[in-house]
Coordinates of C-alpha atoms and ligand atoms in Angstrom, one line a residue:
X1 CA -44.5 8.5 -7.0
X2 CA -44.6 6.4 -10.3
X3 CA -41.5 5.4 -11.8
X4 CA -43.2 5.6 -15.3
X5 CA -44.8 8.2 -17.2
X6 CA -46.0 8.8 -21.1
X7 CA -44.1 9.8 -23.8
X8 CA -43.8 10.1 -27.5
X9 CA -40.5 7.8 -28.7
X10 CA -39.7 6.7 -31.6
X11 CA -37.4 3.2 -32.1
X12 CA -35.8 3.6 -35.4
X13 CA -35.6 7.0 -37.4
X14 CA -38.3 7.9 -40.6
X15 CA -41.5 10.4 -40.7
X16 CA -44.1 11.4 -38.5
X17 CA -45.1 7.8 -38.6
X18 CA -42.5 6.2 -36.1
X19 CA -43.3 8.6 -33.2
X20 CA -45.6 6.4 -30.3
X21 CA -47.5 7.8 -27.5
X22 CA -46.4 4.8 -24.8
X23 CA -45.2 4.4 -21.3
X24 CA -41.5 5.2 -20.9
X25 CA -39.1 5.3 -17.8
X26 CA -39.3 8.2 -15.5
X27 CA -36.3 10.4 -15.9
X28 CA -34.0 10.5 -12.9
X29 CA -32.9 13.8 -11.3
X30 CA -28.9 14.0 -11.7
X31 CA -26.7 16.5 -9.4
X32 CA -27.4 19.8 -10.8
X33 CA -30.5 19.4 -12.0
X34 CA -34.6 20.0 -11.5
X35 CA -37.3 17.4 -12.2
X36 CA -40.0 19.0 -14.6
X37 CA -43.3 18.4 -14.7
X38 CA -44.1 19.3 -18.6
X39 CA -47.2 21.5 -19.6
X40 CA -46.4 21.8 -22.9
X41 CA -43.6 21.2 -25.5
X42 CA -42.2 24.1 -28.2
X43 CA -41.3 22.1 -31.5
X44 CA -38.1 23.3 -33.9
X45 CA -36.8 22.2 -36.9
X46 CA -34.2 20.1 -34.8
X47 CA -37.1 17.8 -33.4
X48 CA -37.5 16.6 -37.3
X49 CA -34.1 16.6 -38.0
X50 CA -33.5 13.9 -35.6
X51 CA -36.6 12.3 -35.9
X52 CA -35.2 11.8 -39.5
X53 CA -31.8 10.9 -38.5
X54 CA -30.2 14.2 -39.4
X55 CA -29.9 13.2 -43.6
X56 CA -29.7 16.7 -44.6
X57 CA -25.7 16.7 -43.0
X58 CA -23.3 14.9 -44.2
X59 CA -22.6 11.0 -42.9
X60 CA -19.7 11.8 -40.8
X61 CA -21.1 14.7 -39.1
X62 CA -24.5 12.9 -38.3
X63 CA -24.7 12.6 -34.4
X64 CA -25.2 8.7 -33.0
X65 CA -28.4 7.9 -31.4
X66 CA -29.4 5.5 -29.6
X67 CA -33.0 3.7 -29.4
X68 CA -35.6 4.3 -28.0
X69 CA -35.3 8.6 -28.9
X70 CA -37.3 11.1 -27.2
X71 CA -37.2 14.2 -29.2
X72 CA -37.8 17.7 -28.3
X73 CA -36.3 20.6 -26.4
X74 CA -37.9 23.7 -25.7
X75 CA -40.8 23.0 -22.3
X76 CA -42.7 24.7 -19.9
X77 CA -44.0 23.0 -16.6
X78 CA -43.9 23.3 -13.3
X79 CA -40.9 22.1 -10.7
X80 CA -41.6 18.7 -9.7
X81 CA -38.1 17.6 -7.7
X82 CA -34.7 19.2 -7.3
X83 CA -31.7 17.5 -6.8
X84 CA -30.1 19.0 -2.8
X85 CA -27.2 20.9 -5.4
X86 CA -29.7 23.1 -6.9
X87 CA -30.2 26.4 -5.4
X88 CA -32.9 29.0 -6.6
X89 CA -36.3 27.0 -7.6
X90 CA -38.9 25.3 -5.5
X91 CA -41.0 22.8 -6.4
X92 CA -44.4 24.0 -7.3
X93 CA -42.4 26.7 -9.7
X94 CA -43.7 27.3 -12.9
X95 CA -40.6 27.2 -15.2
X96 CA -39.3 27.4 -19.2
X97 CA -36.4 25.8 -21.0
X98 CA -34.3 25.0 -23.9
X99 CA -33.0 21.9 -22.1
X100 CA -29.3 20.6 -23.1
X101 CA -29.1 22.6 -26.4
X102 CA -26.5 21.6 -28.3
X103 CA -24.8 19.0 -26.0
X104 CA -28.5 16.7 -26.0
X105 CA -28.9 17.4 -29.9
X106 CA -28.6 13.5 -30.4
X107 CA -31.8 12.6 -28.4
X108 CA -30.2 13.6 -24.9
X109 CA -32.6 16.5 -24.3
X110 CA -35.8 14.4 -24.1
X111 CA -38.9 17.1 -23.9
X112 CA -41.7 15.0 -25.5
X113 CA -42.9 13.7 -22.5
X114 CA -44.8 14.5 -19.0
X115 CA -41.3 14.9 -17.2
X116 CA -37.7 16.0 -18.0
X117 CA -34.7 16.3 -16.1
X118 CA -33.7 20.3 -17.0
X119 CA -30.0 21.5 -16.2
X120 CA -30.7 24.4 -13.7
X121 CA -28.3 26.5 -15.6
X122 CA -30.8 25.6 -18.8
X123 CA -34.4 27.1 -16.6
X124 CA -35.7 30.1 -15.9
X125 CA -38.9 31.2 -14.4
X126 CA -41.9 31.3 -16.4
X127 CA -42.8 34.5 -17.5
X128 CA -46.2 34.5 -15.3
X129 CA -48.1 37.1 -17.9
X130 CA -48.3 34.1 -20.4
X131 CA -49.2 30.3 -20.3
X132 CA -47.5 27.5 -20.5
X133 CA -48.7 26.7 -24.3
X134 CA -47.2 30.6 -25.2
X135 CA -43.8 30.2 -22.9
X136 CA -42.7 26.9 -24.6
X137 CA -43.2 28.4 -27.8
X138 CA -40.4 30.6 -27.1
X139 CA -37.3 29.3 -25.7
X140 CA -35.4 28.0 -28.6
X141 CA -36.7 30.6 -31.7
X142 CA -37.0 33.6 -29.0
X143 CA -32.8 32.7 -27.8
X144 CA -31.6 32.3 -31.9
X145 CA -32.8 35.6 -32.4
X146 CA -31.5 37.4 -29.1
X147 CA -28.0 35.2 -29.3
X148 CA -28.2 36.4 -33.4
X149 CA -29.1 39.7 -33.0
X150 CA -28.7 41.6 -29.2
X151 CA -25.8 39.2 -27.3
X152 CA -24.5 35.9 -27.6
X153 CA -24.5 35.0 -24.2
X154 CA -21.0 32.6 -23.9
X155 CA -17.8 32.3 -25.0
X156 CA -18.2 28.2 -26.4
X157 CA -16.1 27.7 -29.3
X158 CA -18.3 28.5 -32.7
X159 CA -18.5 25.3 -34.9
X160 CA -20.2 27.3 -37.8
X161 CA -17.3 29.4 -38.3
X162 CA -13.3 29.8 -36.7
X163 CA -14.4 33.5 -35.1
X164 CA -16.8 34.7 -32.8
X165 CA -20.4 35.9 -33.9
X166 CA -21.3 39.5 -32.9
X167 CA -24.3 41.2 -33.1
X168 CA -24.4 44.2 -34.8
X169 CA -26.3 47.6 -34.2
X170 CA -29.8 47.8 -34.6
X171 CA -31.1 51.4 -33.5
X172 CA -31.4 53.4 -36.3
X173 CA -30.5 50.8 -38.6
X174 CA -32.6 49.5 -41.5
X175 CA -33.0 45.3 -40.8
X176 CA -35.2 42.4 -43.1
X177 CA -36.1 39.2 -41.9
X178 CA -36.4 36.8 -44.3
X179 CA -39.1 33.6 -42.8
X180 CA -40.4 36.4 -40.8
X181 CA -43.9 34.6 -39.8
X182 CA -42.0 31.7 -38.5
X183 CA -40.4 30.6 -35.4
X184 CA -37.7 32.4 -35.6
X185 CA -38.6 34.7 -37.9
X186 CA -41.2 36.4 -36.2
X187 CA -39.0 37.1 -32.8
X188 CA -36.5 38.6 -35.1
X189 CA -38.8 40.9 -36.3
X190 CA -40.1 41.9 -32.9
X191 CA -36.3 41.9 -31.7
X192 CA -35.3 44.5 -34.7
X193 CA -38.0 46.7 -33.4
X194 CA -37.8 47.1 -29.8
X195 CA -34.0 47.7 -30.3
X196 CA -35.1 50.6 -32.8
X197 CA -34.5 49.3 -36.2
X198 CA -36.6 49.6 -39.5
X199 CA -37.8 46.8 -40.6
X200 CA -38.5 45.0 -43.7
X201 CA -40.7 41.8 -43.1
X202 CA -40.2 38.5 -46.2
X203 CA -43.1 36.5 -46.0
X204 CA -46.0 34.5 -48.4
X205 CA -49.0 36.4 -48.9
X206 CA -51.4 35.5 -45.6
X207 CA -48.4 36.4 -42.7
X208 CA -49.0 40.3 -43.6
X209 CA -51.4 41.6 -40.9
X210 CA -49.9 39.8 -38.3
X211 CA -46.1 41.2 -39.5
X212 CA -47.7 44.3 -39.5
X213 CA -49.1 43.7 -36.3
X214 CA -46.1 42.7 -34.8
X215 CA -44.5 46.0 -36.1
X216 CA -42.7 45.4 -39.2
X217 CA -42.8 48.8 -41.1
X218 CA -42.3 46.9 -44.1
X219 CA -44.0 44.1 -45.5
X220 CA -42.5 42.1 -49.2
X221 CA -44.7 38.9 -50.3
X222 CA -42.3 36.7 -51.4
X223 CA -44.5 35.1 -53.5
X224 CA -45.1 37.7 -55.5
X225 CA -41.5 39.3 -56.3
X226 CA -38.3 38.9 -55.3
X227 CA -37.7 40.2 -52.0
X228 CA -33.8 40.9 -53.4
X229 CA -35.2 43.2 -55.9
X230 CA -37.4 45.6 -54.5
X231 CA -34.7 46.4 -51.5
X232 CA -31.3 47.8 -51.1
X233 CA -28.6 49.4 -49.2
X234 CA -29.4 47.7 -45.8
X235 CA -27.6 47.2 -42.7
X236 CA -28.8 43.8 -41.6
X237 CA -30.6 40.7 -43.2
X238 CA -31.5 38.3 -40.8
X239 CA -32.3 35.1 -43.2
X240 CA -34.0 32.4 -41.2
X241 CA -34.0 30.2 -43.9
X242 CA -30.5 30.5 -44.6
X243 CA -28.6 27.6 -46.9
X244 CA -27.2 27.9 -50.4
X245 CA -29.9 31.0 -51.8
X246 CA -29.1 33.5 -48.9
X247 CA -26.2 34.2 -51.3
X248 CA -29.1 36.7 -53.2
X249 CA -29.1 39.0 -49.8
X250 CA -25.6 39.8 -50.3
X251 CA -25.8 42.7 -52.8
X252 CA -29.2 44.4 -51.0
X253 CA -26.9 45.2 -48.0
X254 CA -24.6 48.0 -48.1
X255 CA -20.8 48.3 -47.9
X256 CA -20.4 47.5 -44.0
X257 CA -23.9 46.0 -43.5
X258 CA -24.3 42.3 -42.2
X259 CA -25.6 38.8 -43.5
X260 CA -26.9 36.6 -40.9
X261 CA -28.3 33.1 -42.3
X262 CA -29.6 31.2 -39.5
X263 CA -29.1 28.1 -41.2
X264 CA -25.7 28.7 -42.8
X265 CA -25.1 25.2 -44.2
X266 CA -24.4 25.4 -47.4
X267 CA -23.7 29.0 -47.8
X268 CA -20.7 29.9 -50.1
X269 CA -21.2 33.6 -51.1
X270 CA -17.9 34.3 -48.8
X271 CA -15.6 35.5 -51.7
X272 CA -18.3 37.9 -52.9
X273 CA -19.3 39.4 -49.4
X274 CA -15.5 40.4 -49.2
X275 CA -15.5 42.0 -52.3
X276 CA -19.3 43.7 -51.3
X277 CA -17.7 44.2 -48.1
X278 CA -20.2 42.7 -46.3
X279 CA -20.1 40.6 -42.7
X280 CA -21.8 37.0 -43.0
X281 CA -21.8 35.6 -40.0
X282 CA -24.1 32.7 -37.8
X283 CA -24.2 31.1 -34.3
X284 CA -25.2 28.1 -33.0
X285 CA -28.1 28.8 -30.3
X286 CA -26.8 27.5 -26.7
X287 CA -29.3 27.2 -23.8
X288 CA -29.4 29.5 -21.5
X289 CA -31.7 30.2 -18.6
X290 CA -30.0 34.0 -17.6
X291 CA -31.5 34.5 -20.7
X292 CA -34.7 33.0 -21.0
X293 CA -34.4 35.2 -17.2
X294 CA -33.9 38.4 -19.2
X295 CA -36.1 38.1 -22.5
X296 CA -38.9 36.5 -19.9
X297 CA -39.4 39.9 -18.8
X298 CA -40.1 41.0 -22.1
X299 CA -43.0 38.1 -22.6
X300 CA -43.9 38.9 -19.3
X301 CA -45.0 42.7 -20.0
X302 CA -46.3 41.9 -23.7
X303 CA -43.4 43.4 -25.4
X304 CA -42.2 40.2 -27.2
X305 CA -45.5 38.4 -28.6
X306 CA -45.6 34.6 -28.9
X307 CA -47.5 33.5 -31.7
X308 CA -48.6 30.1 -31.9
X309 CA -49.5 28.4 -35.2
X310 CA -51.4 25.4 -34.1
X311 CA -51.5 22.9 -30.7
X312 CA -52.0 19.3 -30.1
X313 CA -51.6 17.2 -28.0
X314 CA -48.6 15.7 -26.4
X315 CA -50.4 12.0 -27.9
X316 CA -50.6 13.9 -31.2
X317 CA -47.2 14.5 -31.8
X318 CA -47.1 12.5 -34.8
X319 CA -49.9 15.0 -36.3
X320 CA -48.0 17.9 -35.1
X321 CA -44.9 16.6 -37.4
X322 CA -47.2 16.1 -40.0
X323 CA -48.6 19.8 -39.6
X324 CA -44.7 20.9 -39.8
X325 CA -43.9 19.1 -43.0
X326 CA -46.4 21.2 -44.5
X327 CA -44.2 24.1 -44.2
X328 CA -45.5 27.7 -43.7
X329 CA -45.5 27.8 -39.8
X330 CA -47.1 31.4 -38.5
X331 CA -45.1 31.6 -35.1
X332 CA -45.1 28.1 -33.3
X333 CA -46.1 24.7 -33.4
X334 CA -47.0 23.3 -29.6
X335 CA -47.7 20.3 -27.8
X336 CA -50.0 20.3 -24.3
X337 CA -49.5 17.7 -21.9
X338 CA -52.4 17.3 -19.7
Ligands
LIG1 N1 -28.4 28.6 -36.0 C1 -29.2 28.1 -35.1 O1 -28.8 27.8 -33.9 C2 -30.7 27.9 -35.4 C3 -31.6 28.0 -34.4 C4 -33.0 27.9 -34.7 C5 -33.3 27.6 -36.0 N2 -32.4 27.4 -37.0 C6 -32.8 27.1 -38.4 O2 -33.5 28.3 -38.8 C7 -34.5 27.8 -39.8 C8 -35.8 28.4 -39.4 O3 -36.3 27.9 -38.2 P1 -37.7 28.2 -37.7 O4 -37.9 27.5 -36.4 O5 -37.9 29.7 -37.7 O6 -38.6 27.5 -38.9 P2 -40.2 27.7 -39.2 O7 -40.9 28.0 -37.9 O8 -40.6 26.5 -40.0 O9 -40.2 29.0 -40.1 C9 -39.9 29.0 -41.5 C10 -40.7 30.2 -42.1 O10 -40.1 30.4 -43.4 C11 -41.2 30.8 -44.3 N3 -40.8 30.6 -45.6 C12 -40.7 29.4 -46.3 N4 -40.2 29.6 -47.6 C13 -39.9 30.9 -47.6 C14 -39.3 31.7 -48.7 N5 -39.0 31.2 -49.8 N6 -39.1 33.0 -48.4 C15 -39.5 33.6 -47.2 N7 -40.0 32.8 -46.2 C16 -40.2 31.5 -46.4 C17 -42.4 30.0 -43.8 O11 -43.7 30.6 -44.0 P3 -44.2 31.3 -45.4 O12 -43.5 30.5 -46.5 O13 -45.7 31.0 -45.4 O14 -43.8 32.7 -45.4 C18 -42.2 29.9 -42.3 O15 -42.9 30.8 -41.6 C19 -34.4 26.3 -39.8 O16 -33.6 25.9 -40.9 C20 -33.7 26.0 -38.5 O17 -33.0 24.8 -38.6 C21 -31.0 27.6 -36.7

């Protein structure tokens, strides 16, 4: 077998522009681990974080890279090698991943390419109902909203906040998502409803007959009026677009209910939700192939819907950035590697 393969890589950090299709090292297969053959590659907000050199955090907390950076961390493929540790695959297995998410968040993950090393305890079958473009849509936006919202899945120390997150209740329970056509977004909503909430979808104007479609029982166009203002007296908001302005969700949730802003940096409504008495609370998604196991059954049957916004290909990667700067996403942006 070749020692080479493609990839994309970038050698310094800046836009879409520094990603290159080119011929890159074959990864090796380390104790523990499975040798991937990718199909396709998932992208998330993280892939242009790093390709960008994480600016939006703070110098000191930026993680240190080293050059030449593969990005990317969500795949599906099929089992190419294992190393004689593994137990429970065979190569020839068709398989998905969030590979080394947090611990490869500085480039170690490596999923923009035709193979990856995967941590066993990161993979999980393929759901065999869908293909590989729809099962590496899911891995990292499907686990944020099942760690956020139904079970956390580990005990790692949180380095959002000093306690533990905890999902809260959803049966009965009136929930919004806020992003809801994107990644993340638009598991949550499905999440919310198979556990038997009532939900309230925030999107722009276009998103509506698929939210609908996806079961949202409420639809608000963001674009058109605040969604702040025409709700209140939740249980849960779910805000995938977090930061600084999910302060507004505080006072639509009643006394009791919960704020969950995906991307909490930069939230600091904390004084008021103790006064509205009101839980705000966030997680950092961990890999995780038990779950990608469990929810897989869910993709597998049709219960949980990928939607996919747009594919390239893997030598397009640079277009596929370009697509995500737009903003907008409905569902996921993908990558095929032929
Ligand atoms: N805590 C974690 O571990 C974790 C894990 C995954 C992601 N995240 C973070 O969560 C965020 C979302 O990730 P994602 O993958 O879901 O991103 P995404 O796929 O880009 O989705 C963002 C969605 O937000 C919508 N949107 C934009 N402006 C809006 C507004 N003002 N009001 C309502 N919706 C708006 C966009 O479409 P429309 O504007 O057309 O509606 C788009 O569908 C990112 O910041 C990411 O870093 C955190």
């Amino acid at each position: 077998m070749s020692q080479m393969m493609r990839a994309i890589r970038q050698h310094m950090f800046g836009g879409p522009e520094v990603l290159v299709y080119e011929v890159a090292p074959k990864p090796e297969v380390g104790p523990g681990e499975v040798l991937v053959r990718v199909h396709a590659v998932g992208l998330n907000p993280p892939d242009w974080y790093l390709r960008d050199g994480y600016k939006m955090l703070p110098p000191e907390w930026r993680p240190q890279v080293s050059f030449p950076l593969i990005l990317g961390t969500d795949i599906s493929g099929i089992v190419a090698a294992i190393a004689s540790d593994v137990k429970g695959f065979s190569v020839g297995d068709e398989v998905y991943s969030m590979v080394r998410f947090p611990s490869g968040m500085a480039g170690g993950s490596r999923a923009y390419a035709e193979f990856v090393s995967v941590p066993a305890a990161d993979l999980a079958l393929k759901p065999t109902g869908i293909d590989h473009v729809h099962a590496a849509g899911a891995p990292m936006s499907l686990l944020t909203a099942w760690q956020f919202m139904v079970e956390l899945g580990h005990d790692e120390p949180n380095p959002l906040q000093p306690r533990r997150h905890a999902p809260v209740p959803l049966a009965g329970r009136t929930v919004l998502v806020n992003g809801a056509a994107g990644g993340v977004g638009h598991f949550a909503v499905q999440v919310a409803k198979l556990k038997g909430a009532h939900v309230t979808a925030v999107a722009s104007t276009r998103h509506e007959a698929l939210l609908r479609d996806l079961g949202a029982d409420e639809f608000i166009d963001y674009t058109k009026a605040p969604p702040e203002e025409a709700v209140r007296d939740l249980d849960l908001v779910v805000d995938t677009l977090g930061g600084p302005a999910s302060n507004r969700f505080l006072r639509v949730l009643k006394r009791g209910g919960a704020l969950f802003p995906v991307f909490p940096l930069g939230f600091a409504g904390g004084e008021d939700a103790e006064k509205l008495g009101v839980t705000v609370s966030a997680t950092q998604v961990r890999s995780s192939g038990s779950q990608l196991s469990e929810v897989g059954r869910l993709l597998d049957d049709g219960t949980i819907r990928v939607v996919v916004d747009s594919i390239y290909s893997l030598a397009d990667a640079r277009k596929a950035h370009e697509r995500a700067s737009v903003g907008h996403i409905q569902g996921k942006i993908v990558l095929e590697v032929k």
